[in-house]
C-alpha cells in the first residue's frame, strides 16, 4: 500500500516517493527561543514526531533537521526588556525546550542548527540572490527580495499577486500575513540592536528570519529535499519566502512535500495569558498530566484539523493511557510462558493502512482500540492462543513505536517518587496519619499507589 500525504504545494493528497530510495530528508521549523514553548507549539512538534516515527516504521532512514531561531526581532526585544544578553536569554529557553522534548518523548532531530551559528551561510545565499538579480539594496543598506522577479511567488499559499498591491517593503520579522511584499533578507544595524550585529558586504547588520531556514536546510539537506513541515501559520509568509529564496538561489525545486498541521485551540479559542489558559508542558505535568496523556491528547486528532485542548480532558486521557498500559502488562505476563514466535494480527494491516492515508491517527486509534477490546475479551475467556499472544505483543510494540503511549516505570515524575519515599518512611515508623496524607497528596497529583503483599505499584490514574 502506498503512502499518501496532503501536500500544501499541490493542494491534494500525493503519493509519497522519496528522492533517494529508503531515505527521507526532513526539515521542520523549530522554536523561536525568546520564551518557553507552549502546548500549541508542541502540537506541531508532536505531529512532526509522529510523521518521523511513521516513516521509521515504514523502514525509511530519516535525516531530520530542526532550526533554532536564536536571533530575530522578538529575541532582541526580549533581551533588551529583560536586560540580559541575547545569548543568555536564548540559552535559557533552548535548555527548557530540550527538557520538554525529552518529557514528551519526542525523538530528537539529527541536527538543531542555530541561526547565530550560520550567518556566513546566510550571507552567501544573499550574495547569490543579488548576483542572480532577485535582491536589491535599500537606502538604509538593508537587502530585500524582489518578489516581482520570481514568477512562482505565491504558489504555496495560493496568492494571486496580480490582485495584490505590492508596493511596500517589509523590514520586520513579525508582519501581517495577508499581503505579499518585498521582504527583508539582511537588516542593516539600528540603535535598538545594540551589540547584536554581524559584518557583511553591505555593512553591519543581521539576517532576516526567512533566510535562516533556506540557508540551514540547504547546508544540511541540499538544494532539493523531501519534506518540510510547520504549523499552518508558517505557510505565509515564512514558507512562501523560503521557497522564493531557495529556488532563486539554487535554480531547483526546493521541497517536494509540504506538510502543515492545524492549530491547537485551548478551551475553544486562542490561548492567552490573560484568560489563564496559556499552558507550558511543565505546568501541565504539575497538574497531573503524564507525558503519555499529553501525547494521546495531541495525537488523537487528525493533524489537519483544529484540536481543542482543555485541562478537563485529563481524566479521560489518563484512563485511556492506563488501559493500554494494563493491556500491555497483561500480555507480557501471559507471554512469559509461551513460545516466542508469532506474526502480526490482521488488525495491524488496517492500522498501518490508516496511517498510510495521510497519517489518519483517529482511524488508526479506532482500529487499535477495537482490536484491544476484542483481544481483552479473548484473554478473559482463555481463548487467546500462544501465537496470538506473541502477535498481539508485536502489534502493540509497533503501535507504540509510533504513538509511544506506554509508560516506562522510570517515567514516574521525580516529585511523585519523592512523595512515595516519604510515605514509605512514615509507614516504617507506623505514622499512618502522615502516610495517608501523603497518599492523598499523590492522588491529588493524578497518581495512585496500589499496595500488594509483595510491595506496591504506582499508576497514573485519578480514580479514588
Ligand atoms: P514559533 O516558536 O512561534 O516560531 O513556533 C514554532 C512552531 O509552532 C511553528 O511551526 C508554528 O507554526 C507552531 N505553532 C505556533 N502556535 C501554534 C498553535 N497554537 N497550534 C499549533 N502549532 C502552533
Ligand atoms: Zn522556518
Coordinates of C-alpha atoms and ligand atoms in Angstrom, one line a residue:
X1 CA 0.0 0.0 0.0
X2 CA 1.4 3.4 -1.0
X3 CA 1.8 6.3 1.4
X4 CA -0.2 9.5 0.7
X5 CA 0.4 12.9 2.2
X6 CA -1.7 16.0 1.8
X7 CA 0.8 18.4 0.1
X8 CA 0.1 22.1 0.7
X9 CA 2.0 22.8 -2.5
X10 CA -0.3 20.8 -4.8
X11 CA -3.4 21.1 -2.6
X12 CA -4.1 17.4 -2.8
X13 CA -3.1 14.0 -1.3
X14 CA 0.0 13.0 -3.3
X15 CA 1.6 9.6 -3.3
X16 CA 4.9 9.8 -1.4
X17 CA 8.1 9.0 -3.3
X18 CA 11.4 9.8 -1.6
X19 CA 14.2 11.3 -3.7
X20 CA 16.6 8.6 -2.6
X21 CA 15.2 5.1 -2.2
X22 CA 14.7 4.2 1.5
X23 CA 15.8 7.7 2.8
X24 CA 13.8 10.8 3.7
X25 CA 15.3 14.2 4.3
X26 CA 13.0 16.2 6.6
X27 CA 13.2 19.9 7.7
X28 CA 10.9 21.2 10.5
X29 CA 10.7 24.8 11.6
X30 CA 11.8 25.0 15.2
X31 CA 11.2 27.3 18.1
X32 CA 12.0 31.0 18.5
X33 CA 13.7 30.9 21.8
X34 CA 12.6 34.2 23.4
X35 CA 10.1 32.4 25.8
X36 CA 9.0 28.9 26.8
X37 CA 7.3 26.9 24.0
X38 CA 3.6 26.3 24.7
X39 CA 1.3 23.4 24.2
X40 CA 0.3 24.8 20.8
X41 CA 3.9 24.7 19.6
X42 CA 4.1 21.1 20.9
X43 CA 1.1 20.1 18.9
X44 CA 3.1 20.9 15.8
X45 CA 6.3 19.3 17.2
X46 CA 4.4 16.1 18.1
X47 CA 2.8 15.9 14.7
X48 CA 6.3 16.1 13.2
X49 CA 7.4 13.4 15.7
X50 CA 4.5 11.2 14.6
X51 CA 5.4 11.7 10.9
X52 CA 9.0 10.8 11.6
X53 CA 8.1 7.7 13.7
X54 CA 5.7 6.6 10.9
X55 CA 8.5 6.9 8.3
X56 CA 10.8 4.9 10.5
X57 CA 8.1 2.3 10.9
X58 CA 7.9 2.1 7.1
X59 CA 11.6 1.4 7.0
X60 CA 13.0 4.7 5.9
X61 CA 16.2 6.2 7.2
X62 CA 15.2 9.7 8.2
X63 CA 17.6 12.7 8.4
X64 CA 15.8 15.4 10.4
X65 CA 16.8 19.0 10.9
X66 CA 15.1 21.4 13.2
X67 CA 16.4 25.0 13.3
X68 CA 16.6 27.1 16.5
X69 CA 15.7 30.8 15.9
X70 CA 18.0 32.5 18.4
X71 CA 18.1 35.9 16.8
X72 CA 15.1 37.9 15.5
X73 CA 13.0 40.9 16.4
X74 CA 11.4 39.1 19.3
X75 CA 14.6 37.8 20.9
X76 CA 16.3 41.2 20.6
X77 CA 13.2 43.0 22.1
X78 CA 13.1 40.5 25.0
X79 CA 16.8 40.6 25.8
X80 CA 16.5 44.4 25.9
X81 CA 13.4 44.4 28.1
X82 CA 14.8 41.7 30.5
X83 CA 18.2 43.4 30.4
X84 CA 20.2 40.2 29.7
X85 CA 22.4 39.3 26.8
X86 CA 20.7 37.7 23.9
X87 CA 23.0 34.7 24.3
X88 CA 22.0 34.1 28.0
X89 CA 18.3 34.7 27.1
X90 CA 18.2 32.1 24.3
X91 CA 20.4 29.5 26.1
X92 CA 17.9 29.5 28.9
X93 CA 15.0 28.9 26.6
X94 CA 16.9 26.4 24.5
X95 CA 17.5 24.4 27.7
X96 CA 13.8 24.4 28.6
X97 CA 12.9 23.4 25.1
X98 CA 15.1 20.3 25.2
X99 CA 13.7 19.4 28.6
X100 CA 10.2 19.5 27.2
X101 CA 11.2 17.5 24.1
X102 CA 12.6 14.8 26.4
X103 CA 9.5 14.9 28.7
X104 CA 7.2 14.4 25.7
X105 CA 9.4 11.5 24.3
X106 CA 9.9 13.3 21.0
X107 CA 12.7 11.6 19.1
X108 CA 15.5 14.3 18.8
X109 CA 16.4 15.7 15.4
X110 CA 19.8 14.8 13.9
X111 CA 20.7 18.5 13.7
X112 CA 19.5 21.5 15.7
X113 CA 21.3 24.4 13.8
X114 CA 21.2 27.8 15.5
X115 CA 20.7 30.8 13.3
X116 CA 23.5 32.7 15.1
X117 CA 26.0 30.0 14.1
X118 CA 25.1 30.1 10.4
X119 CA 25.3 33.7 9.4
X120 CA 28.1 33.2 6.9
X121 CA 25.9 30.7 5.0
X122 CA 23.1 33.2 5.0
X123 CA 25.4 35.9 3.7
X124 CA 26.5 33.6 0.9
X125 CA 22.9 32.9 -0.1
X126 CA 22.0 36.6 -0.1
X127 CA 25.0 37.3 -2.3
X128 CA 23.8 34.7 -4.8
X129 CA 20.3 36.3 -4.8
X130 CA 21.8 39.7 -5.5
X131 CA 24.0 38.2 -8.3
X132 CA 21.0 36.4 -9.8
X133 CA 19.1 39.7 -9.9
X134 CA 16.5 38.8 -7.3
X135 CA 17.6 41.0 -4.4
X136 CA 18.4 44.7 -4.0
X137 CA 19.9 47.1 -1.5
X138 CA 17.7 49.8 0.0
X139 CA 18.8 53.3 1.1
X140 CA 19.5 52.2 4.6
X141 CA 21.8 49.3 3.4
X142 CA 19.2 46.6 4.1
X143 CA 18.8 43.9 1.4
X144 CA 15.3 43.0 0.1
X145 CA 14.0 40.2 -2.0
X146 CA 12.1 41.5 -5.0
X147 CA 9.0 39.3 -5.3
X148 CA 8.1 40.5 -8.7
X149 CA 11.2 38.8 -10.1
X150 CA 10.0 35.4 -9.0
X151 CA 7.1 34.4 -11.2
X152 CA 6.1 31.5 -8.9
X153 CA 5.8 33.7 -5.8
X154 CA 2.5 32.7 -4.1
X155 CA 2.4 29.1 -5.3
X156 CA 2.4 27.6 -1.8
X157 CA -0.1 30.0 -0.1
X158 CA -2.2 30.3 -3.3
X159 CA -1.8 34.0 -3.6
X160 CA -2.8 35.9 -6.7
X161 CA -0.2 38.6 -7.0
X162 CA -2.0 40.4 -9.8
X163 CA -4.8 41.2 -7.3
X164 CA -2.5 42.4 -4.6
X165 CA -0.8 45.7 -4.0
X166 CA 2.9 45.1 -3.8
X167 CA 4.5 48.4 -3.4
X168 CA 5.6 48.2 0.2
X169 CA 8.7 46.7 1.7
X170 CA 8.6 44.8 5.0
X171 CA 11.5 45.0 7.3
X172 CA 10.3 43.3 10.4
X173 CA 10.1 39.5 11.1
X174 CA 6.6 39.7 12.5
X175 CA 4.3 41.2 10.0
X176 CA 0.8 40.9 8.6
X177 CA 0.0 37.7 6.9
X178 CA -2.2 38.6 4.0
X179 CA -0.3 41.0 1.8
X180 CA 2.8 40.0 -0.1
X181 CA 5.6 42.5 -0.1
X182 CA 9.3 42.6 -0.8
X183 CA 10.7 41.0 2.3
X184 CA 14.0 41.7 4.1
X185 CA 16.9 39.3 3.7
X186 CA 19.5 41.4 5.6
X187 CA 18.7 44.1 8.1
X188 CA 21.1 47.0 8.5
X189 CA 22.1 47.7 12.1
X190 CA 19.8 50.0 14.1
X191 CA 20.5 51.5 17.5
X192 CA 18.0 49.2 19.2
X193 CA 20.0 46.2 18.0
X194 CA 22.8 47.2 20.4
X195 CA 25.6 44.6 20.3
X196 CA 23.7 42.2 18.1
X197 CA 25.2 42.5 14.6
X198 CA 27.5 40.8 12.1
X199 CA 29.8 42.3 9.5
X200 CA 28.7 41.7 5.9
X201 CA 29.5 43.1 2.4
X202 CA 26.6 45.6 3.0
X203 CA 27.8 46.8 6.4
X204 CA 26.9 45.6 9.8
X205 CA 23.5 44.1 10.4
X206 CA 21.7 40.8 10.9
X207 CA 19.8 38.3 8.8
X208 CA 16.0 38.3 8.4
X209 CA 14.1 35.3 9.7
X210 CA 13.2 33.6 6.5
X211 CA 16.8 33.3 5.1
X212 CA 17.8 31.3 8.1
X213 CA 15.7 28.3 7.1
X214 CA 16.7 28.5 3.5
X215 CA 20.4 28.6 4.3
X216 CA 20.4 26.0 7.0
X217 CA 18.2 23.5 5.2
X218 CA 20.5 23.8 2.2
X219 CA 23.6 23.2 4.3
X220 CA 22.2 20.0 6.0
X221 CA 19.8 18.6 3.4
X222 CA 20.9 20.0 0.0
X223 CA 19.2 22.0 -2.8
X224 CA 16.1 19.7 -3.1
X225 CA 14.8 17.6 -0.3
X226 CA 11.7 15.5 0.6
X227 CA 9.6 17.0 3.3
X228 CA 9.3 20.4 5.0
X229 CA 6.8 20.9 7.9
X230 CA 5.5 23.5 10.3
X231 CA 2.2 24.8 11.7
X232 CA -0.3 26.4 9.2
X233 CA 0.7 29.9 10.4
X234 CA 4.1 29.2 8.8
X235 CA 2.7 28.8 5.2
X236 CA 2.6 32.5 4.6
X237 CA 4.8 34.4 4.7
X238 CA 7.6 32.2 6.1
X239 CA 7.4 29.2 3.9
X240 CA 6.4 31.1 0.8
X241 CA 9.5 33.2 1.3
X242 CA 11.7 30.2 1.9
X243 CA 10.7 28.8 -1.5
X244 CA 11.4 32.1 -3.2
X245 CA 14.9 32.4 -1.7
X246 CA 15.9 28.8 -2.1
X247 CA 14.6 28.4 -5.7
X248 CA 16.1 31.7 -6.9
X249 CA 19.5 31.0 -5.3
X250 CA 19.8 27.3 -6.4
X251 CA 17.6 27.1 -9.6
X252 CA 16.0 23.9 -8.4
X253 CA 12.7 22.9 -6.8
X254 CA 13.2 23.4 -3.1
X255 CA 10.9 20.9 -1.4
X256 CA 8.8 18.1 -2.8
X257 CA 6.2 17.7 0.0
X258 CA 5.0 20.5 2.3
X259 CA 3.0 19.2 5.4
X260 CA 1.3 21.7 7.8
X261 CA -0.5 21.0 11.0
X262 CA -3.6 22.9 12.1
X263 CA -3.6 25.0 15.2
X264 CA -4.3 23.8 18.7
X265 CA -7.1 25.7 20.4
X266 CA -7.5 25.9 24.1
X267 CA -11.0 25.9 25.7
X268 CA -12.3 26.6 22.2
X269 CA -10.2 29.7 21.4
X270 CA -6.7 31.1 21.2
X271 CA -4.5 30.6 24.2
X272 CA -4.0 33.7 26.2
X273 CA -2.1 34.6 29.3
X274 CA -5.0 36.9 30.4
X275 CA -7.5 34.1 30.2
X276 CA -5.2 31.9 32.3
X277 CA -5.1 29.1 29.7
X278 CA -1.6 29.6 28.3
X279 CA 0.0 26.3 29.1
X280 CA 3.6 25.2 29.2
X281 CA 4.4 21.5 29.3
X282 CA 5.8 21.8 32.9
X283 CA 2.5 23.5 34.0
X284 CA 0.5 20.5 32.7
X285 CA 2.9 17.9 34.3
X286 CA 2.4 19.8 37.6
X287 CA -1.3 19.5 37.1
X288 CA -1.0 15.7 36.9
X289 CA -0.9 15.1 33.1
X290 CA 1.5 12.4 32.2
X291 CA 3.7 12.7 29.1
X292 CA 1.7 9.8 27.6
X293 CA -1.7 11.5 28.3
X294 CA -0.4 14.7 26.6
X295 CA 0.9 12.6 23.6
X296 CA -2.5 10.9 23.4
X297 CA -4.5 14.2 23.5
X298 CA -2.3 15.9 20.9
X299 CA -2.1 13.0 18.5
X300 CA -5.6 11.6 18.7
X301 CA -7.0 14.4 16.4
X302 CA -6.0 14.4 12.8
X303 CA -3.1 16.8 12.2
X304 CA -5.1 18.8 9.6
X305 CA -8.0 19.6 11.9
X306 CA -8.1 22.0 14.8
X307 CA -7.9 20.3 18.1
X308 CA -9.4 21.7 21.2
X309 CA -7.3 21.2 24.4
X310 CA -8.8 21.6 27.8
X311 CA -7.5 20.5 31.2
X312 CA -10.9 18.8 31.7
X313 CA -9.7 16.1 29.3
X314 CA -7.0 15.0 31.8
X315 CA -9.1 12.3 33.5
X316 CA -10.2 10.7 30.2
X317 CA -6.7 10.8 28.7
X318 CA -5.1 9.2 31.8
X319 CA -7.8 6.5 31.7
X320 CA -7.2 5.7 28.0
X321 CA -3.4 5.5 28.5
X322 CA -3.9 3.3 31.6
X323 CA -6.0 0.9 29.6
X324 CA -3.3 0.5 27.0
X325 CA -0.6 0.0 29.7
X326 CA -2.7 -2.5 31.6
X327 CA -3.3 -4.4 28.4
X328 CA 0.4 -4.5 27.6
X329 CA 1.3 -5.7 31.0
X330 CA -1.4 -8.4 30.8
X331 CA 0.1 -9.6 27.5
X332 CA 3.6 -9.6 28.9
X333 CA 2.5 -11.7 31.9
X334 CA 0.9 -14.2 29.5
X335 CA 3.9 -14.3 27.2
X336 CA 6.2 -15.4 29.9
X337 CA 5.1 -18.9 29.5
X338 CA 4.7 -19.2 25.7
X339 CA 6.8 -19.8 22.6
X340 CA 8.2 -16.6 21.3
X341 CA 7.2 -16.7 17.6
X342 CA 4.2 -15.0 16.1
X343 CA 3.3 -12.8 13.2
X344 CA 1.1 -9.7 13.3
X345 CA -2.7 -9.8 13.7
X346 CA -4.9 -8.9 10.8
X347 CA -6.0 -5.7 12.5
X348 CA -2.4 -4.4 12.1
X349 CA -2.8 -4.1 8.4
X350 CA -5.8 -1.8 8.9
X351 CA -3.9 0.2 11.5
X352 CA -1.0 0.7 9.0
X353 CA -3.4 1.5 6.2
X354 CA -5.0 4.3 8.2
X355 CA -1.6 5.9 8.8
X356 CA -0.6 5.4 5.1
X357 CA -3.6 7.6 4.3
X358 CA -2.2 11.0 5.2
X359 CA -1.5 9.9 8.8
X360 CA -5.1 9.3 9.8
X361 CA -4.5 8.9 13.5
X362 CA -8.2 8.9 14.6
X363 CA -8.8 5.9 12.3
X364 CA -5.6 4.1 13.4
X365 CA -6.5 4.6 17.0
X366 CA -10.1 3.4 16.4
X367 CA -8.7 0.2 14.8
X368 CA -6.3 -0.3 17.6
X369 CA -8.9 0.1 20.4
X370 CA -11.4 -2.2 18.7
X371 CA -8.7 -4.8 18.5
X372 CA -7.6 -4.2 22.1
X373 CA -11.2 -4.7 23.3
X374 CA -11.6 -8.0 21.3
X375 CA -8.3 -9.3 22.5
X376 CA -9.0 -8.4 26.1
X377 CA -12.3 -10.4 25.8
X378 CA -10.3 -13.4 24.4
X379 CA -7.9 -13.2 27.3
X380 CA -10.9 -13.2 29.7
X381 CA -12.4 -16.3 28.3
X382 CA -9.0 -18.0 27.8
X383 CA -9.4 -18.3 24.1
X384 CA -6.2 -16.5 23.1
X385 CA -3.6 -19.0 21.7
X386 CA 0.1 -18.7 22.4
X387 CA 1.0 -17.5 18.9
X388 CA -1.8 -14.9 19.2
X389 CA -0.3 -13.6 22.4
X390 CA 3.0 -13.0 20.7
X391 CA 1.4 -11.4 17.6
X392 CA -0.6 -9.2 19.9
X393 CA 2.7 -8.1 21.6
X394 CA 4.2 -7.5 18.1
X395 CA 1.2 -5.2 17.2
X396 CA 1.3 -3.2 20.4
X397 CA 5.0 -2.7 20.1
X398 CA 4.7 -1.4 16.6
X399 CA 1.8 0.8 17.7
X400 CA 4.0 2.1 20.5
X401 CA 6.9 2.9 18.1
X402 CA 4.5 5.4 16.5
X403 CA 2.4 6.7 19.4
X404 CA 4.7 6.0 22.4
X405 CA 1.9 5.7 25.0
X406 CA 3.4 3.0 27.1
X407 CA 5.0 4.5 30.3
X408 CA 8.3 3.1 31.4
X409 CA 8.5 2.5 35.2
X410 CA 11.1 5.3 35.4
X411 CA 8.6 7.7 33.8
X412 CA 7.0 8.4 37.2
X413 CA 7.8 12.1 37.9
X414 CA 10.5 12.7 40.5
X415 CA 8.1 14.7 42.6
X416 CA 5.9 11.6 42.9
X417 CA 8.8 9.2 43.7
X418 CA 9.9 11.6 46.5
X419 CA 6.4 11.5 48.0
X420 CA 6.3 7.8 47.7
X421 CA 9.6 7.5 49.6
X422 CA 8.3 9.9 52.3
X423 CA 5.2 7.8 52.6
X424 CA 7.3 4.6 53.0
X425 CA 9.3 6.3 55.7
X426 CA 6.1 7.3 57.5
X427 CA 4.8 3.7 57.3
X428 CA 8.0 2.3 58.7
X429 CA 7.6 4.4 61.9
X430 CA 3.8 3.5 61.8
X431 CA 2.8 7.1 61.3
X432 CA -0.4 6.1 59.5
X433 CA -1.9 9.5 59.5
X434 CA 1.1 11.0 57.7
X435 CA 1.2 8.1 55.3
X436 CA -2.5 8.6 54.4
X437 CA -2.0 12.3 54.0
X438 CA 0.8 11.7 51.5
X439 CA -1.2 9.1 49.7
X440 CA -4.0 11.8 49.3
X441 CA -1.4 14.3 48.0
X442 CA -0.2 11.7 45.5
X443 CA -3.8 11.1 44.4
X444 CA -4.4 14.9 44.0
X445 CA -1.5 14.9 41.6
X446 CA -3.1 12.2 39.5
X447 CA -1.2 9.1 40.7
X448 CA -2.3 6.1 42.7
X449 CA -0.4 3.7 44.9
X450 CA -1.7 0.1 44.9
X451 CA -0.4 -1.8 47.9
X452 CA 0.2 -5.5 47.4
X453 CA 1.6 -8.3 49.5
X454 CA 5.0 -8.1 47.7
X455 CA 5.3 -4.3 47.5
X456 CA 3.3 -1.7 45.6
X457 CA 2.7 -0.2 42.2
X458 CA 2.4 3.4 41.2
X459 CA 0.0 4.2 38.5
X460 CA -1.1 7.4 36.7
X461 CA -4.8 7.4 37.4
X462 CA -7.3 9.7 39.0
X463 CA -9.8 7.1 40.2
X464 CA -10.2 7.2 44.0
Ligands
LIG1 P1 7.4 29.7 16.8 O1 8.2 29.4 18.0 O2 6.4 30.8 17.1 O3 8.2 30.0 15.6 O4 6.5 28.4 16.5 C1 7.1 27.1 16.4 C2 6.1 26.2 15.7 O5 4.9 26.1 16.5 C3 5.7 26.6 14.3 O6 5.7 25.5 13.4 C4 4.3 27.2 14.5 O7 3.6 27.0 13.3 C5 3.8 26.3 15.6 N1 2.6 26.8 16.4 C6 2.5 28.1 17.0 N2 1.3 28.2 17.6 C7 0.7 27.1 17.4 C8 -0.6 26.6 17.8 N3 -1.5 27.3 18.6 N4 -1.0 25.3 17.4 C9 -0.2 24.5 16.7 N5 1.1 24.9 16.3 C10 1.5 26.2 16.6
LIG2 ZN1 11.5 28.0 9.2

